[in-house]
């Protein structure tokens, strides 16, 4: 007896709209970002004019509903945008990533109507956001944060220091986590919407980094910073949920940044090895080189499948915790190894700043550190599979 078998689309299949979106964001990045990459890395700055163009392009409010001026698209679209931009510059990639997968995502999910109305329209129209959880003493152990909040009725008073905050220099809106009741442990953690210009809030020192140098990473100082009660994001004492659940999704965005970076390194490598001649022929003609490139492309394809599948699971409302951790740990390793191969195959030219791959090699390292180090991802995966 013949059985009816349902043939499902390939895992890599994008809808027409998704493919168009990915291609148009890549064309934008190639045209508007690529000419600035070296200068931005050297000056450690993303020009405001470029940020304005990212807003015009619609990649700074991807999941913001159209009613608030956003693109009204999906988390998967955010992943495609971060990938396409990071293929050209992972520094600009992380600016777009934090805006969409952390800040907008958290407000979309946890903001009440008033918070959404006040903040989403700004985030869709020119205002950059940042997400401030880490501190000098609390990174992997994020809930050990020492920033305190005191309840003063109509407002809360925040005191403490945040460290490593991406978009610190560009942002006007900061999601800041502080503990209202340290005796309750992590159950005292609350998320607040803090604005540049609020009394007692300053952006401090910017870090001088190994990679993603154009992306600002700053200290934030909260000195008796008064935040209106209406600026609590989610519920008082439930900030740990906001933090953990947003980061669970955010790390898929870092996976996207890493596959974009790896694709960028591979693009450069393919082009260069076809041009560079040694022993009278292009080095891409040597089987030893071909096999290295073939392995890199294979690893990248596997990483992309993990990233896309995690994003699809998230959009489908299905469990994705294990898959998201796997996609981050794997894609950041692939990015490092593909960028390293790119440096090797460029030879001496791979080691100097006149060529693009040494930067990608430096940029790749961050994927294994932020939004949960690789060890912390492995811990999550182990918990899921070992119980
Ligand atoms: C460029 C950059 C941008 C960042 N952007 C942001 C941001 O926008 N917002 C924000 O809140 N934070 C941000 N961070 C902070 C980042 O998330 C932390 O650096 C990261 O979580 C690691 O924390 P840590 O640096 O304190 O390292 P630690 O937690 O001290 O870890 C040090 C080492 O110990 C290992 N380790 C720790 N605990 C365990 C364990 N239980 N088991 C096994 N190994 C363990 C880690 O894997 C790591 O290798 C950023 C960091 C950087 C460098």
PDB file of C-alpha atoms in Angstrom, residues 14 18 22 37 49 55 75 89 97 106 125 142 144 164 173 179 243 263 299 363 367 370 375-376 378 382-384:
ATOM      1  CA  UNK A  14      13.662  31.558   2.897  1.00  0.00           C
ATOM      2  CA  UNK A  18      12.842  37.085   3.565  1.00  0.00           C
ATOM      3  CA  UNK A  22      18.324  39.710   3.249  1.00  0.00           C
ATOM      4  CA  UNK A  37      34.926  49.739   7.668  1.00  0.00           C
ATOM      5  CA  UNK A  49      25.056  59.603   9.469  1.00  0.00           C
ATOM      6  CA  UNK A  55      17.032  53.748  10.583  1.00  0.00           C
ATOM      7  CA  UNK A  75      12.679  37.884  14.821  1.00  0.00           C
ATOM      8  CA  UNK A  89      31.104  44.743   9.422  1.00  0.00           C
ATOM      9  CA  UNK A  97      21.634  43.294  16.981  1.00  0.00           C
ATOM     10  CA  UNK A 106      12.410  43.184  25.693  1.00  0.00           C
ATOM     11  CA  UNK A 125      12.604  56.650  14.608  1.00  0.00           C
ATOM     12  CA  UNK A 142      24.757  38.124  36.242  1.00  0.00           C
ATOM     13  CA  UNK A 144      24.967  38.851  41.585  1.00  0.00           C
ATOM     14  CA  UNK A 164      30.733  46.637  29.045  1.00  0.00           C
ATOM     15  CA  UNK A 173      17.480  54.674  26.074  1.00  0.00           C
ATOM     16  CA  UNK A 179      18.217  44.979  42.717  1.00  0.00           C
ATOM     17  CA  UNK A 243      17.079  39.513  31.648  1.00  0.00           C
ATOM     18  CA  UNK A 263      30.616  34.463   5.400  1.00  0.00           C
ATOM     19  CA  UNK A 299      31.216  24.348   8.856  1.00  0.00           C
ATOM     20  CA  UNK A 363      36.258  40.681  15.613  1.00  0.00           C
ATOM     21  CA  UNK A 367      31.347  35.756  19.871  1.00  0.00           C
ATOM     22  CA  UNK A 370      29.339  38.226  25.261  1.00  0.00           C
ATOM     23  CA  UNK A 375      31.270  27.698  28.880  1.00  0.00           C
ATOM     24  CA  UNK A 376      27.913  29.081  30.002  1.00  0.00           C
ATOM     25  CA  UNK A 378      27.754  24.478  27.222  1.00  0.00           C
ATOM     26  CA  UNK A 382      24.365  20.013  29.276  1.00  0.00           C
ATOM     27  CA  UNK A 383      21.482  20.874  31.640  1.00  0.00           C
ATOM     28  CA  UNK A 384      18.997  20.369  28.809  1.00  0.00           C
TER      29      UNK A 384
END
